[in-house]
PDB file of C-alpha atoms and ligand atoms in Angstrom:
ATOM      1  CA  UNK D 278      22.802 -12.659 -11.436  1.00  0.00           C
ATOM      2  CA  UNK D 279      19.956 -10.497 -10.159  1.00  0.00           C
ATOM      3  CA  UNK D 280      20.853  -9.560  -6.728  1.00  0.00           C
ATOM      4  CA  UNK D 281      18.972 -10.024  -3.871  1.00  0.00           C
ATOM      5  CA  UNK D 282      15.896  -8.384  -3.209  1.00  0.00           C
ATOM      6  CA  UNK D 283      14.213  -7.098   0.259  1.00  0.00           C
ATOM      7  CA  UNK D 284      12.008  -4.985   0.573  1.00  0.00           C
ATOM      8  CA  UNK D 285      12.346  -0.906   2.709  1.00  0.00           C
ATOM      9  CA  UNK D 286      10.928   1.347   4.210  1.00  0.00           C
ATOM     10  CA  UNK D 287      11.663   4.578   6.828  1.00  0.00           C
ATOM     11  CA  UNK D 288       9.471   5.336  10.056  1.00  0.00           C
ATOM     12  CA  UNK D 289       8.933   7.673  13.007  1.00  0.00           C
ATOM     13  CA  UNK D 290       9.330   4.961  16.177  1.00  0.00           C
ATOM     14  CA  UNK D 291       7.316   6.126  18.411  1.00  0.00           C
ATOM     15  CA  UNK D 292       8.413   6.636  22.677  1.00  0.00           C
ATOM     16  CA  UNK D 293       7.278   3.054  24.512  1.00  0.00           C
ATOM     17  CA  UNK D 294       4.581   5.592  25.948  1.00  0.00           C
ATOM     18  CA  UNK D 295       2.761   6.502  22.736  1.00  0.00           C
ATOM     19  CA  UNK D 296       2.595   3.054  22.034  1.00  0.00           C
ATOM     20  CA  UNK D 297       1.057   1.540  25.437  1.00  0.00           C
ATOM     21  CA  UNK D 298      -1.612   3.366  24.430  1.00  0.00           C
ATOM     22  CA  UNK D 299      -2.550   2.558  21.360  1.00  0.00           C
ATOM     23  CA  UNK D 300      -2.184  -0.803  22.752  1.00  0.00           C
ATOM     24  CA  UNK D 301      -4.171   0.023  25.765  1.00  0.00           C
ATOM     25  CA  UNK D 302      -6.812   2.399  23.452  1.00  0.00           C
ATOM     26  CA  UNK D 303      -6.936  -0.455  20.675  1.00  0.00           C
ATOM     27  CA  UNK D 304      -7.933  -3.707  22.889  1.00  0.00           C
ATOM     28  CA  UNK D 305     -11.575  -3.529  22.783  1.00  0.00           C
ATOM     29  CA  UNK D 306     -12.048  -2.934  19.474  1.00  0.00           C
ATOM     30  CA  UNK D 307      -9.890  -6.139  19.363  1.00  0.00           C
ATOM     31  CA  UNK D 308     -11.328  -7.996  21.522  1.00  0.00           C
ATOM     32  CA  UNK D 309     -15.012  -7.625  19.610  1.00  0.00           C
ATOM     33  CA  UNK D 310     -13.045  -8.162  16.082  1.00  0.00           C
ATOM     34  CA  UNK D 311     -10.810 -11.311  16.885  1.00  0.00           C
ATOM     35  CA  UNK D 312     -10.585 -12.521  13.747  1.00  0.00           C
ATOM     36  CA  UNK D 313     -11.065  -9.509  11.656  1.00  0.00           C
ATOM     37  CA  UNK D 314      -8.567  -7.355  13.371  1.00  0.00           C
ATOM     38  CA  UNK D 315      -5.199  -8.238  12.881  1.00  0.00           C
ATOM     39  CA  UNK D 316      -2.540  -6.157  15.569  1.00  0.00           C
ATOM     40  CA  UNK D 317       0.506  -5.203  14.859  1.00  0.00           C
ATOM     41  CA  UNK D 318       2.526  -6.037  17.386  1.00  0.00           C
ATOM     42  CA  UNK D 319       3.101  -3.148  19.609  1.00  0.00           C
ATOM     43  CA  UNK D 320       6.704  -2.878  19.048  1.00  0.00           C
ATOM     44  CA  UNK D 321       6.871  -2.586  15.243  1.00  0.00           C
ATOM     45  CA  UNK D 322       3.935   0.761  16.168  1.00  0.00           C
ATOM     46  CA  UNK D 323       5.685   3.594  14.114  1.00  0.00           C
ATOM     47  CA  UNK D 324       4.853   5.968  11.250  1.00  0.00           C
ATOM     48  CA  UNK D 325       6.057   5.718   7.824  1.00  0.00           C
ATOM     49  CA  UNK D 326       7.829   8.375   6.536  1.00  0.00           C
ATOM     50  CA  UNK D 327       8.266   6.459   3.081  1.00  0.00           C
ATOM     51  CA  UNK D 328       7.486   3.037   1.594  1.00  0.00           C
ATOM     52  CA  UNK D 329      10.345   2.012  -0.390  1.00  0.00           C
ATOM     53  CA  UNK D 330       9.309  -1.242  -1.699  1.00  0.00           C
ATOM     54  CA  UNK D 331      11.234  -3.794  -3.106  1.00  0.00           C
ATOM     55  CA  UNK D 332      15.140  -2.495  -3.897  1.00  0.00           C
ATOM     56  CA  UNK D 333      19.190  -4.366  -4.644  1.00  0.00           C
ATOM     57  CA  UNK D 334      19.951  -5.970  -0.656  1.00  0.00           C
ATOM     58  CA  UNK D 335      23.034  -4.785  -1.546  1.00  0.00           C
ATOM     59  CA  UNK D 336      22.389  -0.672  -1.644  1.00  0.00           C
ATOM     60  CA  UNK D 337      21.025  -1.454   2.148  1.00  0.00           C
ATOM     61  CA  UNK D 338      23.824   0.245   3.048  1.00  0.00           C
ATOM     62  CA  UNK D 339      23.571   3.469   0.796  1.00  0.00           C
ATOM     63  CA  UNK D 340      19.726   4.484   1.616  1.00  0.00           C
ATOM     64  CA  UNK D 341      20.306   3.780   5.357  1.00  0.00           C
ATOM     65  CA  UNK D 342      22.580   6.493   4.935  1.00  0.00           C
ATOM     66  CA  UNK D 343      21.022   8.664   2.526  1.00  0.00           C
ATOM     67  CA  UNK D 344      17.963   7.633   5.691  1.00  0.00           C
ATOM     68  CA  UNK D 345      19.671   8.579   8.411  1.00  0.00           C
ATOM     69  CA  UNK D 346      21.621  11.804   7.073  1.00  0.00           C
ATOM     70  CA  UNK D 347      18.170  13.596   5.140  1.00  0.00           C
ATOM     71  CA  UNK D 348      16.652  12.886   8.511  1.00  0.00           C
ATOM     72  CA  UNK D 349      18.411  13.320  11.850  1.00  0.00           C
ATOM     73  CA  UNK D 350      22.297  14.227  10.592  1.00  0.00           C
ATOM     74  CA  UNK D 351      22.208  17.275  10.526  1.00  0.00           C
ATOM     75  CA  UNK D 352      25.521  18.961  11.973  1.00  0.00           C
ATOM     76  CA  UNK D 353      25.202  21.833  14.378  1.00  0.00           C
ATOM     77  CA  UNK D 354      22.729  24.012  13.083  1.00  0.00           C
ATOM     78  CA  UNK D 355      21.830  21.700  10.805  1.00  0.00           C
ATOM     79  CA  UNK D 356      22.139  20.437   7.227  1.00  0.00           C
ATOM     80  CA  UNK D 357      18.462  20.527   6.897  1.00  0.00           C
ATOM     81  CA  UNK D 358      18.108  23.406   9.472  1.00  0.00           C
ATOM     82  CA  UNK D 359      15.989  21.376  11.895  1.00  0.00           C
ATOM     83  CA  UNK D 360      17.852  19.604  13.677  1.00  0.00           C
ATOM     84  CA  UNK D 361      16.533  17.861  16.681  1.00  0.00           C
ATOM     85  CA  UNK D 362      13.271  16.434  17.799  1.00  0.00           C
ATOM     86  CA  UNK D 363      10.045  16.282  16.059  1.00  0.00           C
ATOM     87  CA  UNK D 364       8.192  18.374  18.301  1.00  0.00           C
ATOM     88  CA  UNK D 365       4.597  19.128  18.120  1.00  0.00           C
ATOM     89  CA  UNK D 366       3.222  15.588  17.279  1.00  0.00           C
ATOM     90  CA  UNK D 367       0.004  14.326  19.228  1.00  0.00           C
ATOM     91  CA  UNK D 368      -2.429  11.113  19.050  1.00  0.00           C
ATOM     92  CA  UNK D 369      -5.699  12.321  16.954  1.00  0.00           C
ATOM     93  CA  UNK D 370      -8.361  10.215  15.654  1.00  0.00           C
ATOM     94  CA  UNK D 371      -9.246   7.076  14.584  1.00  0.00           C
ATOM     95  CA  UNK D 372     -10.250   5.990  10.819  1.00  0.00           C
ATOM     96  CA  UNK D 373      -9.699   2.971   8.411  1.00  0.00           C
ATOM     97  CA  UNK D 374      -7.435   3.267   5.261  1.00  0.00           C
ATOM     98  CA  UNK D 375      -7.682   3.178   2.669  1.00  0.00           C
ATOM     99  CA  UNK D 376     -11.205   5.000   3.893  1.00  0.00           C
ATOM    100  CA  UNK D 377     -13.619   2.995   1.515  1.00  0.00           C
ATOM    101  CA  UNK D 378     -11.796  -0.166   1.439  1.00  0.00           C
ATOM    102  CA  UNK D 379     -10.774  -0.636   5.285  1.00  0.00           C
ATOM    103  CA  UNK D 380      -7.933  -2.342   4.876  1.00  0.00           C
ATOM    104  CA  UNK D 381      -5.809  -0.913   7.955  1.00  0.00           C
ATOM    105  CA  UNK D 382      -7.481   0.668  11.467  1.00  0.00           C
ATOM    106  CA  UNK D 383      -5.602   2.808  12.330  1.00  0.00           C
ATOM    107  CA  UNK D 384      -4.808   6.296  14.060  1.00  0.00           C
ATOM    108  CA  UNK D 385      -4.139  10.053  12.736  1.00  0.00           C
ATOM    109  CA  UNK D 386      -1.733  11.635  14.024  1.00  0.00           C
ATOM    110  CA  UNK D 387      -1.729  16.196  14.738  1.00  0.00           C
ATOM    111  CA  UNK D 388       1.235  17.403  13.225  1.00  0.00           C
ATOM    112  CA  UNK D 389       1.083  20.831  14.259  1.00  0.00           C
ATOM    113  CA  UNK D 390       4.015  23.169  13.319  1.00  0.00           C
ATOM    114  CA  UNK D 391       4.313  20.645  10.683  1.00  0.00           C
ATOM    115  CA  UNK D 392       7.733  19.291  11.982  1.00  0.00           C
ATOM    116  CA  UNK D 393       7.061  15.471  10.653  1.00  0.00           C
ATOM    117  CA  UNK D 394       5.763  17.137   6.924  1.00  0.00           C
ATOM    118  CA  UNK D 395       8.876  18.626   7.209  1.00  0.00           C
ATOM    119  CA  UNK D 396      10.971  15.140   7.899  1.00  0.00           C
ATOM    120  CA  UNK D 397       8.867  12.840   5.232  1.00  0.00           C
ATOM    121  CA  UNK D 398       9.701  15.888   2.424  1.00  0.00           C
ATOM    122  CA  UNK D 399      13.675  15.234   3.489  1.00  0.00           C
ATOM    123  CA  UNK D 400      13.788  11.953   3.772  1.00  0.00           C
ATOM    124  CA  UNK D 401      11.679  11.246   1.094  1.00  0.00           C
ATOM    125  CA  UNK D 402      13.911  14.240  -1.326  1.00  0.00           C
ATOM    126  CA  UNK D 403      16.999  12.174  -0.664  1.00  0.00           C
ATOM    127  CA  UNK D 404      15.655   8.149  -1.288  1.00  0.00           C
ATOM    128  CA  UNK D 405      14.283  10.223  -5.228  1.00  0.00           C
ATOM    129  CA  UNK D 406      17.198  11.818  -5.766  1.00  0.00           C
ATOM    130  CA  UNK D 407      19.379   8.345  -5.085  1.00  0.00           C
ATOM    131  CA  UNK D 408      16.642   6.513  -7.095  1.00  0.00           C
ATOM    132  CA  UNK D 409      14.894   4.905  -4.095  1.00  0.00           C
ATOM    133  CA  UNK D 410      11.954   6.067  -4.186  1.00  0.00           C
ATOM    134  CA  UNK D 411       8.585   7.679  -6.367  1.00  0.00           C
ATOM    135  CA  UNK D 412       6.795  10.018  -4.599  1.00  0.00           C
ATOM    136  CA  UNK D 413       3.477   9.604  -4.289  1.00  0.00           C
ATOM    137  CA  UNK D 414       1.221  11.864  -5.295  1.00  0.00           C
ATOM    138  CA  UNK D 415      -0.821  11.590  -2.475  1.00  0.00           C
ATOM    139  CA  UNK D 416      -0.356  14.055  -0.056  1.00  0.00           C
ATOM    140  CA  UNK D 417       1.208  12.265   3.919  1.00  0.00           C
ATOM    141  CA  UNK D 418      -1.163  10.876   5.708  1.00  0.00           C
ATOM    142  CA  UNK D 419       1.085  10.945   9.279  1.00  0.00           C
ATOM    143  CA  UNK D 420      -0.500   7.970  11.032  1.00  0.00           C
ATOM    144  CA  UNK D 421       0.445   5.361  13.375  1.00  0.00           C
ATOM    145  CA  UNK D 422      -1.423   1.541  11.699  1.00  0.00           C
ATOM    146  CA  UNK D 423      -2.628  -0.381  14.837  1.00  0.00           C
ATOM    147  CA  UNK D 424      -4.510  -3.185  13.161  1.00  0.00           C
ATOM    148  CA  UNK D 425      -4.952  -5.165   9.295  1.00  0.00           C
ATOM    149  CA  UNK D 426      -8.439  -6.230   8.339  1.00  0.00           C
ATOM    150  CA  UNK D 427      -8.756  -9.787   7.399  1.00  0.00           C
ATOM    151  CA  UNK D 428     -10.679  -8.975   4.855  1.00  0.00           C
ATOM    152  CA  UNK D 429     -10.967 -11.870   2.168  1.00  0.00           C
ATOM    153  CA  UNK D 430     -13.589 -13.353   2.945  1.00  0.00           C
ATOM    154  CA  UNK D 431     -15.106 -11.017   5.281  1.00  0.00           C
ATOM    155  CA  UNK D 432     -16.104  -8.192   3.535  1.00  0.00           C
ATOM    156  CA  UNK D 433     -18.869  -7.273   5.172  1.00  0.00           C
ATOM    157  CA  UNK D 434     -18.295  -7.341   8.129  1.00  0.00           C
ATOM    158  CA  UNK D 435     -15.560  -5.842   7.980  1.00  0.00           C
ATOM    159  CA  UNK D 436     -18.079  -3.391   5.461  1.00  0.00           C
ATOM    160  CA  UNK D 437     -20.634  -2.772   8.707  1.00  0.00           C
ATOM    161  CA  UNK D 438     -16.737  -3.252  10.887  1.00  0.00           C
ATOM    162  CA  UNK D 439     -15.618   0.266   9.365  1.00  0.00           C
ATOM    163  CA  UNK D 440     -19.075   1.735   8.801  1.00  0.00           C
ATOM    164  CA  UNK D 441     -19.426   1.784  12.798  1.00  0.00           C
ATOM    165  CA  UNK D 442     -18.723   4.756  15.502  1.00  0.00           C
ATOM    166  CA  UNK D 443     -14.511   4.379  16.410  1.00  0.00           C
ATOM    167  CA  UNK D 444     -14.010   4.836  20.080  1.00  0.00           C
ATOM    168  CA  UNK D 445     -12.830   8.177  20.855  1.00  0.00           C
ATOM    169  CA  UNK D 446      -9.160   8.327  21.085  1.00  0.00           C
ATOM    170  CA  UNK D 447      -6.177   9.909  24.175  1.00  0.00           C
ATOM    171  CA  UNK D 448      -4.825  12.991  23.364  1.00  0.00           C
ATOM    172  CA  UNK D 449      -1.322  12.654  24.131  1.00  0.00           C
ATOM    173  CA  UNK D 450       0.798  14.835  22.849  1.00  0.00           C
ATOM    174  CA  UNK D 451       4.845  13.656  22.624  1.00  0.00           C
ATOM    175  CA  UNK D 452       8.437  14.572  19.884  1.00  0.00           C
ATOM    176  CA  UNK D 453       9.656  12.094  17.713  1.00  0.00           C
ATOM    177  CA  UNK D 454      12.345  10.968  18.708  1.00  0.00           C
ATOM    178  CA  UNK D 455      14.366   8.543  15.787  1.00  0.00           C
ATOM    179  CA  UNK D 456      13.895   8.000  12.320  1.00  0.00           C
ATOM    180  CA  UNK D 457      15.181   4.069  11.792  1.00  0.00           C
ATOM    181  CA  UNK D 458      15.149   2.473   7.682  1.00  0.00           C
ATOM    182  CA  UNK D 459      12.739  -1.045   8.212  1.00  0.00           C
ATOM    183  CA  UNK D 460      13.920  -4.046   6.361  1.00  0.00           C
ATOM    184  CA  UNK D 461      10.084  -5.630   6.302  1.00  0.00           C
ATOM    185  CA  UNK D 462      10.375  -9.674   6.519  1.00  0.00           C
ATOM    186  CA  UNK D 463       6.672 -10.774   5.203  1.00  0.00           C
ATOM    187  CA  UNK D 464       5.501 -14.314   6.960  1.00  0.00           C
ATOM    188  CA  UNK D 465       2.533 -16.431   8.044  1.00  0.00           C
ATOM    189  CA  UNK D 466       2.084 -14.654  11.807  1.00  0.00           C
ATOM    190  CA  UNK D 467       2.939 -11.463  10.128  1.00  0.00           C
ATOM    191  CA  UNK D 468       5.368  -9.377   9.032  1.00  0.00           C
ATOM    192  CA  UNK D 469       8.841  -8.544  11.283  1.00  0.00           C
ATOM    193  CA  UNK D 470      10.697  -5.481  11.246  1.00  0.00           C
ATOM    194  CA  UNK D 471      14.086  -6.126  11.439  1.00  0.00           C
ATOM    195  CA  UNK D 472      15.951  -1.793  11.833  1.00  0.00           C
ATOM    196  CA  UNK D 473      18.364  -1.538   9.313  1.00  0.00           C
ATOM    197  CA  UNK D 474      20.295   2.786  10.006  1.00  0.00           C
ATOM    198  CA  UNK D 475      18.710   4.874  12.728  1.00  0.00           C
ATOM    199  CA  UNK D 476      19.050   8.246  12.619  1.00  0.00           C
ATOM    200  CA  UNK D 477      18.563   9.308  16.839  1.00  0.00           C
ATOM    201  CA  UNK D 478      17.125  13.324  16.668  1.00  0.00           C
ATOM    202  CA  UNK D 479      17.248  13.456  20.255  1.00  0.00           C
TER     203      UNK D 479
HETATM  204  P1  2AM F 660       1.253   1.947   6.457  1.00  0.00           P
HETATM  205  O1  2AM F 660       1.261   1.495   7.855  1.00  0.00           O
HETATM  206  O2  2AM F 660       0.356   2.561   5.931  1.00  0.00           O
HETATM  207  O3  2AM F 660      -0.538   0.529   7.125  1.00  0.00           O
HETATM  208  C1  2AM F 660       5.761  -0.908   6.311  1.00  0.00           C
HETATM  209  O4  2AM F 660       4.705  -2.331   5.642  1.00  0.00           O
HETATM  210  C2  2AM F 660       4.934   0.180   6.245  1.00  0.00           C
HETATM  211  O5  2AM F 660       5.035   0.381   4.842  1.00  0.00           O
HETATM  212  C3  2AM F 660       3.812   0.065   6.837  1.00  0.00           C
HETATM  213  O6  2AM F 660       3.592   0.661   7.937  1.00  0.00           O
HETATM  214  C4  2AM F 660       2.525   0.336   5.402  1.00  0.00           C
HETATM  215  O7  2AM F 660       2.305   1.822   5.428  1.00  0.00           O
HETATM  216  C5  2AM F 660       3.757   0.544   4.697  1.00  0.00           C
HETATM  217  N1  2AM F 660       3.630  -0.235   2.889  1.00  0.00           N
HETATM  218  C6  2AM F 660       3.116  -1.271   3.313  1.00  0.00           C
HETATM  219  N2  2AM F 660       2.867  -0.919   1.794  1.00  0.00           N
HETATM  220  C7  2AM F 660       3.021   0.174   0.940  1.00  0.00           C
HETATM  221  C8  2AM F 660       2.392   0.223   0.030  1.00  0.00           C
HETATM  222  N3  2AM F 660       2.149  -0.005  -1.101  1.00  0.00           N
HETATM  223  N4  2AM F 660       3.018   2.072  -0.768  1.00  0.00           N
HETATM  224  C9  2AM F 660       2.817   2.868   0.234  1.00  0.00           C
HETATM  225  N5  2AM F 660       3.012   1.728   2.192  1.00  0.00           N
HETATM  226  C10 2AM F 660       3.039   0.689   2.174  1.00  0.00           C
END
């Protein structure tokens, strides 16, 4: 009998002040478009590093260990040579993704020294080596999804919304302090994310 399948992704967690700034930034947009935009819960705001999709639940422990080891399991000096928090991050511009279809409203990140891209490559490499992840052809675009578009039945309104200019995002700088393997529970009221394993980078 096939085992249970669960939906997993690895993400960079965001400091509370960054999540708070995103919540304040999106508030007027949500208030103006309550039918079209469904917010991501403030405590669930994150930067997806690798979306694994459905995997065998029995593999979750090994996947969590691989995420922790590749993200932050650096011994002094560092297995990957780059221990510690992810420096040089900042909120950048807001955008609709995918750029034409506008399914989500997101805020891009500045990754000044490329440390986040290197972290993503390490995690992706470990998950690929384990056979749990297929690297995506498109380059990694670090972003935080702040709301999802209820496009069905609202295609025209969604297109109009996506064509309008977005308000400027506060340029908040921060370090990334944790990487987490999450299980996504899909439900009627939106997804709930359950942390399964976490690498504390501080
Ligand atoms: P997003 O932030 O760009 O929306 C949990 O669902 C996370 O995994 C989301 O944050 C989402 O990224 C990402 N995700 C969901 N489905 C995906 C897919 N098919 N391909 C890549 N990433 C996906």
